[in-house]
Coordinates of C-alpha atoms in Angstrom, one line a residue:
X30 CA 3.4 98.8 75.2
X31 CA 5.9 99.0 72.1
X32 CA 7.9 101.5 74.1
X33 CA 8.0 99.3 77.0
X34 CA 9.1 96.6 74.8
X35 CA 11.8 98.6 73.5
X36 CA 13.2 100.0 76.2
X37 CA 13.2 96.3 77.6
X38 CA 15.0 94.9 74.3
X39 CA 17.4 98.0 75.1
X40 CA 18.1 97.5 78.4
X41 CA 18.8 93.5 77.6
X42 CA 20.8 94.3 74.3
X43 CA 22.8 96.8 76.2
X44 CA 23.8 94.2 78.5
X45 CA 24.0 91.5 75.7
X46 CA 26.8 93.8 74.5
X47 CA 28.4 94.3 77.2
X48 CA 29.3 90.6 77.9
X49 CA 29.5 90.1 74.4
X50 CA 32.7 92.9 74.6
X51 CA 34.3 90.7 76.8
X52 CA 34.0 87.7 75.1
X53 CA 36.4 89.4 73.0
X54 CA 40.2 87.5 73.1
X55 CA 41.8 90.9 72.1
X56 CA 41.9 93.4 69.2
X57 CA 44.8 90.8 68.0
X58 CA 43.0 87.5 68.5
X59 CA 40.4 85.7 66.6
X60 CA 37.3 87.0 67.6
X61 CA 34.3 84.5 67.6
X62 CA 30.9 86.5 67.5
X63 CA 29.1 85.2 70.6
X64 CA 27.1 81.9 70.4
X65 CA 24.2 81.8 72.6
X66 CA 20.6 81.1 72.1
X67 CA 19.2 84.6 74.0
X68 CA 20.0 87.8 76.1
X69 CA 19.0 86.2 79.2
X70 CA 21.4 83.0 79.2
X71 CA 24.0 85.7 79.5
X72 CA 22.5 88.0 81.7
X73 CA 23.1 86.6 84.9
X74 CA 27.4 86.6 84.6
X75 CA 26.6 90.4 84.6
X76 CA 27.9 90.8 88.4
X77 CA 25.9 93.9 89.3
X78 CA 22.5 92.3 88.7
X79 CA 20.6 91.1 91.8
X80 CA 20.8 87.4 91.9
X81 CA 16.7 87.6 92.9
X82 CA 16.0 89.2 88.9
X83 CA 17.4 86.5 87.3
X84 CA 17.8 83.2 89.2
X85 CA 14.6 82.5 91.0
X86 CA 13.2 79.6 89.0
X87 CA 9.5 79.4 87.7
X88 CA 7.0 77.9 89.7
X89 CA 7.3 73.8 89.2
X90 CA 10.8 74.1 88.5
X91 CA 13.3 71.9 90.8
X92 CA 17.2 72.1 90.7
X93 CA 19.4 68.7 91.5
X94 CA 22.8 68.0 91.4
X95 CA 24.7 65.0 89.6
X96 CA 28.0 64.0 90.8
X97 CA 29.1 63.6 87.9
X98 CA 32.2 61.8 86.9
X99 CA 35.7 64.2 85.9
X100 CA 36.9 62.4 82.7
X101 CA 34.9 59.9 81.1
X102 CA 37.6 58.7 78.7
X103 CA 40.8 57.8 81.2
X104 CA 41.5 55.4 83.6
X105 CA 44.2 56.9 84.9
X106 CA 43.9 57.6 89.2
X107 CA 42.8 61.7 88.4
X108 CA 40.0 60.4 86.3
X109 CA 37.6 59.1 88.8
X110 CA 37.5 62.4 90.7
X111 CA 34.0 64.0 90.2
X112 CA 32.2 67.4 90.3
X113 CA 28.3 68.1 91.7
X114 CA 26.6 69.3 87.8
X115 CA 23.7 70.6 88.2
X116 CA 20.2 70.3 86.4
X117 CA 16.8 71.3 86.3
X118 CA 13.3 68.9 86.0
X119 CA 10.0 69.9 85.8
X120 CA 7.8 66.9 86.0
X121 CA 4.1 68.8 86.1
X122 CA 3.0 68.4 82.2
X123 CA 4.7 63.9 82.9
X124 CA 2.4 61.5 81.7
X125 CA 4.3 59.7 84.2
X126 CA 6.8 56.1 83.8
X127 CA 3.8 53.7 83.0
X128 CA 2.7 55.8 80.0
X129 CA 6.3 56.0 78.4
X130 CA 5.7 59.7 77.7
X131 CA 9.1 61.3 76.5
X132 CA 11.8 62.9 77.8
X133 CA 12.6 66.7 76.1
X134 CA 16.3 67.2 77.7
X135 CA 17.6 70.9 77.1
X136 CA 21.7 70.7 76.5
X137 CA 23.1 73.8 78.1
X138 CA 26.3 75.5 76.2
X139 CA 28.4 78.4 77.1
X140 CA 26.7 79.6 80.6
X141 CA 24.6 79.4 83.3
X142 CA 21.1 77.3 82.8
X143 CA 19.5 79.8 85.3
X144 CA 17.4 81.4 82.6
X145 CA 17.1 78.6 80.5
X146 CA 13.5 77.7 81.9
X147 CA 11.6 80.9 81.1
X148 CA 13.8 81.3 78.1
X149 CA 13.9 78.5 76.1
X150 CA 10.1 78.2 75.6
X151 CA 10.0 75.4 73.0
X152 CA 9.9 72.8 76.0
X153 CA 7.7 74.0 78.2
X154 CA 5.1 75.1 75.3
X155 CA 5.1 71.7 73.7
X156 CA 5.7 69.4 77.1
X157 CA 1.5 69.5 77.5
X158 CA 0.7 67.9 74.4
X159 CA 3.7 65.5 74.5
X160 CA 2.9 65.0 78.3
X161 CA 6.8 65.5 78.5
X162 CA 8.7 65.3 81.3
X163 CA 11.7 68.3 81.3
X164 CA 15.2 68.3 81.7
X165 CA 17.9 71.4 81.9
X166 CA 21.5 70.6 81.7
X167 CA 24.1 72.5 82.9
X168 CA 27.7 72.1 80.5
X169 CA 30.6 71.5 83.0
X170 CA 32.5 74.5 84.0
X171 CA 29.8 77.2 83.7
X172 CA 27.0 78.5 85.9
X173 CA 27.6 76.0 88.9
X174 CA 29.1 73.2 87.4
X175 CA 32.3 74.2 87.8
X176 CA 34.5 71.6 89.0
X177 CA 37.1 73.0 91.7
X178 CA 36.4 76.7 92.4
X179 CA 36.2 79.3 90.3
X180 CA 36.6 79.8 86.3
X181 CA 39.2 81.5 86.5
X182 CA 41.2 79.3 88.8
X183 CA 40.1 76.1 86.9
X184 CA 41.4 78.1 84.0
X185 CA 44.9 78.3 85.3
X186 CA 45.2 74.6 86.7
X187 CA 46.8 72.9 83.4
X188 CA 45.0 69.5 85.1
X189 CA 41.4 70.5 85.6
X190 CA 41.3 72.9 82.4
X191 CA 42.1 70.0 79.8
X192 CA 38.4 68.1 80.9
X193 CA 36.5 71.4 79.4
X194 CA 35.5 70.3 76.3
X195 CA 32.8 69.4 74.1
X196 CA 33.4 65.5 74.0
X197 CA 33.4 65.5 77.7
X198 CA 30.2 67.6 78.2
X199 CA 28.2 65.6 75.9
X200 CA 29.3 62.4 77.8
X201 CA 28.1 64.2 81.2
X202 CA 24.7 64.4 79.3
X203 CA 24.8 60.9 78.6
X204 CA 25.6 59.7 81.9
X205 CA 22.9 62.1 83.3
X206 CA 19.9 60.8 81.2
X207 CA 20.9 57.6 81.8
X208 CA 20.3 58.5 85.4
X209 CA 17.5 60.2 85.0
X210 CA 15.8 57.3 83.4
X211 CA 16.8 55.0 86.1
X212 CA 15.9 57.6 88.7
X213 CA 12.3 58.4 87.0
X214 CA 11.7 54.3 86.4
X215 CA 11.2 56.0 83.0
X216 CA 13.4 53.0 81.1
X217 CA 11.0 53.1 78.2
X218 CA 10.6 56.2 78.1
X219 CA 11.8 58.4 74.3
X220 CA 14.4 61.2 74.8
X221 CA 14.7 64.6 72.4
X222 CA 17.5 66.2 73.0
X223 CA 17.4 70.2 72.5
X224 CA 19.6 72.8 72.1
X225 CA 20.5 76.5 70.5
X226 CA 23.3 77.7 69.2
X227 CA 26.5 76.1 70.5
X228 CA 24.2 73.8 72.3
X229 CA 22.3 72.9 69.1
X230 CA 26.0 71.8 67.9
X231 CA 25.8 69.9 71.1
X232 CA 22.3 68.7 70.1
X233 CA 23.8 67.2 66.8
X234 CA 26.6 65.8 67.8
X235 CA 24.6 63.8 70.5
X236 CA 22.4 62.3 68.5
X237 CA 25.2 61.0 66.6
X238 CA 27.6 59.7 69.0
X239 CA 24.8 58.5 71.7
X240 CA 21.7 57.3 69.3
X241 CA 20.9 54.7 72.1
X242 CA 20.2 57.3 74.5
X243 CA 18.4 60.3 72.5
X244 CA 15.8 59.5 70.1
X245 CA 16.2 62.7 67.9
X246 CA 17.6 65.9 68.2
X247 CA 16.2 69.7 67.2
X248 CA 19.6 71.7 66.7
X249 CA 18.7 75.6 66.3
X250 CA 21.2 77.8 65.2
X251 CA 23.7 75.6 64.8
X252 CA 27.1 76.2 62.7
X253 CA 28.2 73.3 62.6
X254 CA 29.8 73.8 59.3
X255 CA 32.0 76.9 60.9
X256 CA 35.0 74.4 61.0
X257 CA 37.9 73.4 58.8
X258 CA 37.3 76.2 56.3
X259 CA 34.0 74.5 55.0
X260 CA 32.4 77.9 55.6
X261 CA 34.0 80.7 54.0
X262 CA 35.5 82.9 55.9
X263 CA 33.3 85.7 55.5
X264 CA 29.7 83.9 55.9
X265 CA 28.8 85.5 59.3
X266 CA 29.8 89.0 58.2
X267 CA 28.2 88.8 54.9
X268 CA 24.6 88.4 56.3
X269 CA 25.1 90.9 58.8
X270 CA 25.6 93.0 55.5
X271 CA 22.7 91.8 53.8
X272 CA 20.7 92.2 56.9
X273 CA 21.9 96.1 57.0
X274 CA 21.6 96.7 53.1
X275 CA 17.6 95.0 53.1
X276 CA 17.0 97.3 56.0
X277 CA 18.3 100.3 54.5
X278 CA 21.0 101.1 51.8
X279 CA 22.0 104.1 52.5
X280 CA 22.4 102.6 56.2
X281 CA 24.3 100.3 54.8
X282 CA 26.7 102.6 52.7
X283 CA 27.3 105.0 56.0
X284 CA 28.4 102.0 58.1
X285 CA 30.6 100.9 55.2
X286 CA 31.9 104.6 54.7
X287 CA 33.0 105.5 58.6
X288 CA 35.6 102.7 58.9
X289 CA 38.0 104.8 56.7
X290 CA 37.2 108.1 58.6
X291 CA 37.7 107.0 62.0
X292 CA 41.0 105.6 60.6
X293 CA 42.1 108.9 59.2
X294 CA 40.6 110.8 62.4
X295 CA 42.8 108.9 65.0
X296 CA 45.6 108.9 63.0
X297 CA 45.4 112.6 63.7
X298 CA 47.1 114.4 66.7
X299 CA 44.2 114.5 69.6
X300 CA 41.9 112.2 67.0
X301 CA 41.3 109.7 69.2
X302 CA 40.4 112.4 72.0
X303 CA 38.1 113.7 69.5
X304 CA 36.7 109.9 68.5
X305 CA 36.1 109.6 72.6
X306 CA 34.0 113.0 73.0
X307 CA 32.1 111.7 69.2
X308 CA 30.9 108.6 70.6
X309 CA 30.9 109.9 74.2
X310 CA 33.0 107.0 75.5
X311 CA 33.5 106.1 79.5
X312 CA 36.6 105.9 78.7
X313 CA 39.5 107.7 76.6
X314 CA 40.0 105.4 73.5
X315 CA 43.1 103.7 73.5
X316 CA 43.3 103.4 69.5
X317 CA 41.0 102.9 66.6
X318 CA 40.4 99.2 66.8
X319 CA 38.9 99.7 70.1
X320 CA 35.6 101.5 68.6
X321 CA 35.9 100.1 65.4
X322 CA 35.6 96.5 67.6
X323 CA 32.7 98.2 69.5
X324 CA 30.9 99.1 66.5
X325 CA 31.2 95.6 64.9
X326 CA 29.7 94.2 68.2
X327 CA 26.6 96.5 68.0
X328 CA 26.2 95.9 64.3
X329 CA 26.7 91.7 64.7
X330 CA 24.9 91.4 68.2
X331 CA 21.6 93.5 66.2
X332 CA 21.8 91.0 63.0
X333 CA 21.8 87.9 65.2
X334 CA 19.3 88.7 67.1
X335 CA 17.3 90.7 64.4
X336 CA 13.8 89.6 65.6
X337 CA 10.1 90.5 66.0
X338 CA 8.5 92.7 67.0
X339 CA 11.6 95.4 67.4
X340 CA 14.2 94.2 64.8
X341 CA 17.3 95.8 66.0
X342 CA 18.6 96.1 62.5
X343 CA 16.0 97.9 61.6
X344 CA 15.9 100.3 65.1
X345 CA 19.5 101.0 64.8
X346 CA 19.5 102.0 60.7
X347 CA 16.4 104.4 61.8
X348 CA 18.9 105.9 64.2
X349 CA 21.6 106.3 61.3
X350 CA 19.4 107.7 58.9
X351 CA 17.5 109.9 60.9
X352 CA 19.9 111.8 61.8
X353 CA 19.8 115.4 61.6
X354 CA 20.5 116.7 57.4
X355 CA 23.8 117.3 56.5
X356 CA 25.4 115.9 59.9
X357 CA 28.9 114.3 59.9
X358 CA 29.3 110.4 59.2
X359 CA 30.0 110.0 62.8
X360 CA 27.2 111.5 64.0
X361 CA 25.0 109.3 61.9
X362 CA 27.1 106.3 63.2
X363 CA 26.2 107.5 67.0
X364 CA 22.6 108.2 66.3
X365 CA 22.4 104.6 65.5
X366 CA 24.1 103.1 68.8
X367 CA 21.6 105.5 70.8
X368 CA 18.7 104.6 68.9
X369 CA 19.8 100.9 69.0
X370 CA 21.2 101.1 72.6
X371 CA 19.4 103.5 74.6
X372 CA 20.7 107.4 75.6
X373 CA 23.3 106.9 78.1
X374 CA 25.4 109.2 79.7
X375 CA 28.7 107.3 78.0
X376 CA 29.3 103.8 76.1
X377 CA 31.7 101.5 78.0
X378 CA 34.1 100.8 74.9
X379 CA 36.4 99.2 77.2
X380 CA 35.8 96.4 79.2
X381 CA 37.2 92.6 81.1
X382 CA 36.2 88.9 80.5
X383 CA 32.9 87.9 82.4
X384 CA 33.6 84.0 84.2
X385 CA 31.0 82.9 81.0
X386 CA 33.8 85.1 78.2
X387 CA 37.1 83.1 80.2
X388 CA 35.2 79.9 79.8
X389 CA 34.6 80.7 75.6
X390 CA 37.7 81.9 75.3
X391 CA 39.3 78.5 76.0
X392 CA 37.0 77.0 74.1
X393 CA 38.1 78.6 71.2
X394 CA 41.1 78.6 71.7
X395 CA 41.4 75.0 72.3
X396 CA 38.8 73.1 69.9
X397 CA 36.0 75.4 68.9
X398 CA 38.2 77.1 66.1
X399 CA 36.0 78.6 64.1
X400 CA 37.7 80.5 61.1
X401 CA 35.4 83.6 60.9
X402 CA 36.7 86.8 59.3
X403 CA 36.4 89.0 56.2
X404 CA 38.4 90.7 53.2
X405 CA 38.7 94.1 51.6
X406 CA 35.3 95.0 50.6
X407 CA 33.1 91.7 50.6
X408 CA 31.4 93.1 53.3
X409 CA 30.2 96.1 54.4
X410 CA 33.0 95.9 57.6
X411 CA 36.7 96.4 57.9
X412 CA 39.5 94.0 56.1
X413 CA 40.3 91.3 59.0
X414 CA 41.2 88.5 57.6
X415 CA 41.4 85.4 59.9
X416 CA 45.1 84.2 60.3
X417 CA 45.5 80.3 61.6
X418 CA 49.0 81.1 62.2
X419 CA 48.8 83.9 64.3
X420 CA 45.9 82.7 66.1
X421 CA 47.0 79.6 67.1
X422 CA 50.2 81.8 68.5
X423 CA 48.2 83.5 70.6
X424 CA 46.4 80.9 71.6
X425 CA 49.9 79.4 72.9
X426 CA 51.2 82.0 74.3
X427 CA 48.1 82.4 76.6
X428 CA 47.8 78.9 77.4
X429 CA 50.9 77.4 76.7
X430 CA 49.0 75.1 74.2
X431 CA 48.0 75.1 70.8
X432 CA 44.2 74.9 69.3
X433 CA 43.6 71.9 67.4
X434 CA 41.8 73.5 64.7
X435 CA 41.0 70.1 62.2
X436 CA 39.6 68.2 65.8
X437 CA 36.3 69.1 65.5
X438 CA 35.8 67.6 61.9
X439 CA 38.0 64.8 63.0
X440 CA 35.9 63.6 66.4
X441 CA 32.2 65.1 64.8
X442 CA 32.5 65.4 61.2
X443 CA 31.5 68.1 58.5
X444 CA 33.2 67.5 55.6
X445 CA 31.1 66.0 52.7
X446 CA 28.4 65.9 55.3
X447 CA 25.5 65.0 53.0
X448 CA 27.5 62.4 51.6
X449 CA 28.6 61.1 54.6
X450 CA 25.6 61.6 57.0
X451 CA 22.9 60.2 54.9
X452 CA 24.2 56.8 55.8
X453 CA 24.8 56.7 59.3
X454 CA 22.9 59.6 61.3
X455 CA 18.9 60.3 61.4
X456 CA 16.1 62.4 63.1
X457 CA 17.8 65.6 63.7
X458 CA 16.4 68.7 62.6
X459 CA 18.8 71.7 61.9
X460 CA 16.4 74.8 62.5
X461 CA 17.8 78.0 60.9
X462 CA 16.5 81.8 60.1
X463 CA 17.9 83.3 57.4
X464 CA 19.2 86.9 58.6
X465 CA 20.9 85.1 61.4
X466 CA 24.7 85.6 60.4
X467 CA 25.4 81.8 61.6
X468 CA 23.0 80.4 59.5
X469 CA 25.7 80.4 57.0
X470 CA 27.5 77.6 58.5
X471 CA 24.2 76.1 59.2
X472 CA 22.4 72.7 57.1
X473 CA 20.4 74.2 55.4
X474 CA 19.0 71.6 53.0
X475 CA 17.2 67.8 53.8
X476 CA 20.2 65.6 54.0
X477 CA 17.8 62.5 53.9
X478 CA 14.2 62.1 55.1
X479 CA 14.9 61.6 58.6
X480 CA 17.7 64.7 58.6
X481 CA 15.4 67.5 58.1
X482 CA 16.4 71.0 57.7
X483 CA 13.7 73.5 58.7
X484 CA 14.4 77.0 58.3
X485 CA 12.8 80.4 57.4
X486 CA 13.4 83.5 55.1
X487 CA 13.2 86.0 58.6
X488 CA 14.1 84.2 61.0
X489 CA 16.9 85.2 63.4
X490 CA 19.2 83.3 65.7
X491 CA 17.3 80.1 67.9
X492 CA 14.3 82.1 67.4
X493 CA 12.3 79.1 67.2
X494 CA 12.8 77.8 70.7
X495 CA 12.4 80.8 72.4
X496 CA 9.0 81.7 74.1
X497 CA 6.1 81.8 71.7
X498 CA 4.0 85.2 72.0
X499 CA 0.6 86.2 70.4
X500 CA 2.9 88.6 68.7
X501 CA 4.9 86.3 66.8
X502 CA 4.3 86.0 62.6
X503 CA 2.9 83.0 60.9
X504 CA 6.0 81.9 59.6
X505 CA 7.4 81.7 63.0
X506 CA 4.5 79.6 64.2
X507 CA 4.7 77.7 61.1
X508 CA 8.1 76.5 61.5
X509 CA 7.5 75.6 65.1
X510 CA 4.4 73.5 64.2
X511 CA 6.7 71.7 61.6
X512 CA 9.3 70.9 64.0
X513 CA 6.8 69.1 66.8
X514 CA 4.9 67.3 63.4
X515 CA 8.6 65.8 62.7
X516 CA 8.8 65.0 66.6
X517 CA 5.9 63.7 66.7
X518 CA 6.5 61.1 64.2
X519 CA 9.8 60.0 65.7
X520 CA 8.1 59.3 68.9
X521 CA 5.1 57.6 67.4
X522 CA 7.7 55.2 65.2
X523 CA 9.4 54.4 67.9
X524 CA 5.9 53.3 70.1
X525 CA 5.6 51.2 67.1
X526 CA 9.0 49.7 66.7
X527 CA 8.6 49.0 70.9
X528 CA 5.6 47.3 70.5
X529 CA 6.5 44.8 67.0
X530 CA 9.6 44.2 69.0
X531 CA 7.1 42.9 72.0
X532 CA 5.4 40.6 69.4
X533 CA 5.9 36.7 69.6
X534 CA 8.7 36.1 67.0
X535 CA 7.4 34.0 64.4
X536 CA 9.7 32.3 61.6

C-alpha cells in the first residue's frame, strides 16, 4: 500500500512539475512559485490525460452555468456583454431553505474547478453535520469560464484581457451567491466562503469587500502579505531551506554545494552536453539556468507540498543521501529527482505554458506582483534577487502594459494589517502549516477574536481542506476540528442575531 501511494504521489508530482515548469515567465522574468491548493486542480490542463480520469464528477454532483456579467464596474456599452461561468452544487447533505442551513461556497483560483469536488474535502466532510448545501465556483478565464474562446486568444485581445482580475472575479462570486440564494429560496440562509491558496486570498478579500453576502471566510494558505515588500523577499525560499536542513543537513549542504558546480561545469566546452547526459535530460540543455530552474522547481514544489504520509522532502533527501559512497555531487543531486520523481527514461527540463500557466502569467504580471526572490547565501539556493525594474520591463514588453505592483495593497490592504483590520474586518480564519514556504507571507497570529489564525508546526500547503484520511496525524485533525468549532459559532451567532432582530422592538 505505501508503494502504491508513492508511486501515486510520483506520478501526480511529476505532473505537478511539469505544469509548474511552464508557469514559469522565463529564466529572465520574475518567477512566482505556483499557488494552488493540490496536484489535481492542475492536473487536468495536462493535455495528454483522458478527459474521463479527471473530469467525471462524483456521484451527487451537478454542473450549471451563470451568465454572468463582463465588467461589473463600467457602464460603458462593452460592459454589459456577458460570459456562461460555470459552477458546481451538491444539494444531498441541504437541510433544505426552511431550515436556514448554510451555504459553504468554494472560490476557485488559478484553474479548472473539475477536481475541486473530490479534492477539496473540507466541504464535503463537514456539509453533514452543518446540513450544508455546496457550491464550486469557477474564476473567470480558466477551466470553462473563459469569456470569448480560448486563453490564449483572450490573452491577445487588449479588450477582453483587461476584465481578468481579482476584483472582477470576486464580484462574479458575489453576483453568483446572490443567485444562488434567490434560486435555492435559501434568502436566510448563512454563507462561508472557502478557498486555498490564491483562492484563500480570494476567501479574505471577500469577506472584506462583500460582508453582506458571506458570513465568514476560512482562507488556507493564503500569502496575502506577499505584496508591497511586507514579506521579505526571501520568505518562500527560506522555509524551503529549513524544510531541507530539518530533513537532513547534509541534504541540505549538497543542494547548497551543486549550484556552483554546475556553473563551473557549463561554463566548460561540451559542459552543458555533459550536464544533459548527468541529469538524463529529453532535451540538450540550452544553458545553466535551465536545470538550475528545474532543480528549484523540484526542490520548491516538494516543500509546498511536504505532507503525510510520503513527505517529499523527506523522499527526495533519501534519494540525495543514499547515494552510492564517494559519488559526484551531481550524482547525489540526480538520485534525489529519481527518488523524488520516479525512474524515467529522461526529465523534460524544457517545456511551454499550459492555458492554466498563460492565465498566471498575466496575473502576475498585471496585479498579482508578488516580490519573491533571494540573496547570496540566505538560503540554501542560487543569488536571484527580484528586480521591480526589470520585471515590470518585461512585463511591458510582453503585454504592452505595466504591472501595478502597490494595487493589491491599495484595493485589499496589507500594510499595518493588525492595526488596520482589527477595526473593520471579522470571522475569517487564516489557516497555515509551517513548512509550507507561503506561510511566510501568511497571518499568522489572532488579529482580534473574530480574526483567528489557526495554524500548525507540520503542516504543509492547504493541507487542511484537502480530503481527511484515517492516515492523517492528530494535529491535522486537530486543526480541522478547530476550524468547524470557530464556524460553528459564526453560524450559531448569527441564528441568534436573526432571531433578536425578529423580536417585537421594545423602547
Amino acid at each position: 500500500m505505501k508503494m502504491k501511494r508513492l508511486f501515486l504521489f510520483q506520478w501526480l508530482l511529476l505532473l505537478l512539475l511539469f505544469i509548474f515548469t511552464k508557469t514559469s515567465i522565463s529564466s529572465k522574468l520574475h518567477k512566482i512559485p505556483r499557488l494552488t491548493p493540490l496536484v489535481e486542480n492542475i492536473i487536468q490542463d495536462f493535455n495528454t490525460l483522458s478527459s474521463s480520469s479527471i473530469r467525471i464528477l462524483p456521484k451527487g454532483f451537478e454542473t450549471y452555468y451563470y451568465i454572468q456579467t463582463l465588467d461589473h464596474f463600467n457602464y460603458g456599452p462593452k460592459s454589459y456583454k456577458t460570459f456562461k461561468q460555470r459552477y458546481i452544487i451538491n444539494s444531498n447533505y441541504w437541510g433544505g431553505s426552511n431550515s436556514n442551513s448554510p451555504i459553504f461556497a468554494y472560490l476557485g483560483a488559478e484553474s479548472s474547478i473539475d477536481g475541486d469536488p473530490s479534492s477539496i474535502g473540507f466541504l464535503t466532510n463537514f456539509a453533514p453535520q452543518f446540513k450544508a448545501l455546496l457550491v464550486y465556483m469557477e474564476h473567470r478565464f480558466y477551466g470553462k469560464s473563459r469569456p470569448f474562446g480560448t486563453m490564449e486568444e483572450a490573452l491577445k485581445d487588449e479588450d477582453i484581457r483587461g476584465y481578468f482580475n481579482s476584483a472582477q472575479a470576486i464580484a462574479d462570486y458575489a453576483q453568483l451567491l446572490l443567485h444562488i440564494k434567490e434560486k435555492y429560496s435559501a434568502q436566510k440562509s448563512p454563507i462561508i466562503v472557502i478557498g486555498g491558496s490564491y483562492g484563500g486570498m480570494l476567501a479574505s478579500w471577500f469577506r472584506m469587500k462583500y460582508p453582506h453576502i458571506a458570513l465568514g471566510a476560512l482562507a488556507s494558505s493564503a500569502p496575502i502579505l506577499y505584496f508591497d515588500n511586507i514579506t521579505p523577499q526571501n520568505g518562500y525560499y527560506s522555509i524551503v531551506s529549513k524544510d531541507f536542513k530539518e530533513a537532513s543537513k547534509s541534504c541540505y549542504r549538497s543542494i547548497k554545494k551543486s549550484w556552483s558546480i554546475i556553473d563551473k561545469i557549463a561554463s566548460r566546452k561540451n559542459g552543458l552536453s555533459y550536464l544533459s547526459r548527468k541529469f538524463k535530460t529529453c532535451s540538450q540543455l540550452r544553458d545553466a539556468s535551465e536545470l538550475k530552474d528545474y532543480l528549484d522547481e523540484h526542490y520548491s514544489v516538494a516543500a509546498q507540498y511536504n505532507q503525510p504520509p510520503i513527505y517529499p522532502v523527506t523522499t527526495l533527501c533519501g534519494g540525495i543521501d543514499g547515494a552510492p559512497k564517494g559519488s559526484h555531487i551531481l550524482d547525489q543531486i540526480h538520485a534525489g529527482i529519481v527518488a523524488f520523481a520516479g525512474k524515467r527514461p529522461c526529465y523534460n527540463t524544457n517545456t511551454t505554458p499550459s492555458e492554466t500557466g498563460l492565465g498566471w502569467r498575466w496575473q502576475t504580471c498585471s496585479e498579482m506582483v508578488m516580490p519573491i526572490g533571494r540573496g547570496k547565501n540566505d538560503t540554501m539556493f542560487f543569488s536571484e534577487p527580484f528586480n521591480l525594474d526589470e520585471f515590470m520591463k518585461d512585463c511591458k514588453k510582453k503585454y504592452g502594459v505595466s504591472p501595478r505592483p502597490h494595487w493589491i495593497t491599495t484595493y485589499y490592504g496589507g500594510h499595518d494589517i493588525k492595526l488596520i483590520l482589527h477595526k473593520f474586518a471579522s470571522n475569517i480564519i487564516f489557516s497555515n502549516g509551517l513548512r509550507d514556504p507561503y506561510s511566510s507571507a501568511g497571518v499568522l497570529k489572532d488579529i482580534s477574536p473574530n480574526l483567528r489564525a489557526v495554524y500548525t508546526r507540520n503542516g504543509s500547503h492547504c493541507l487542511d481542506i484537502l480530503n481527511a484520511k484515517p492516515s492523517d496525524p492528530e494535529w491535522l485533525t486537530m486543526q480541522r476540528n478547530t476550524e468547524v468549532k470557530i464556524i460553528e459559532g459564526w453560524i450559531a451567532q448569527y441564528y441568534a442575531d436573526d432571531l433578536k432582530s425578529q423580536l417585537p422592538h421594545q423602547n
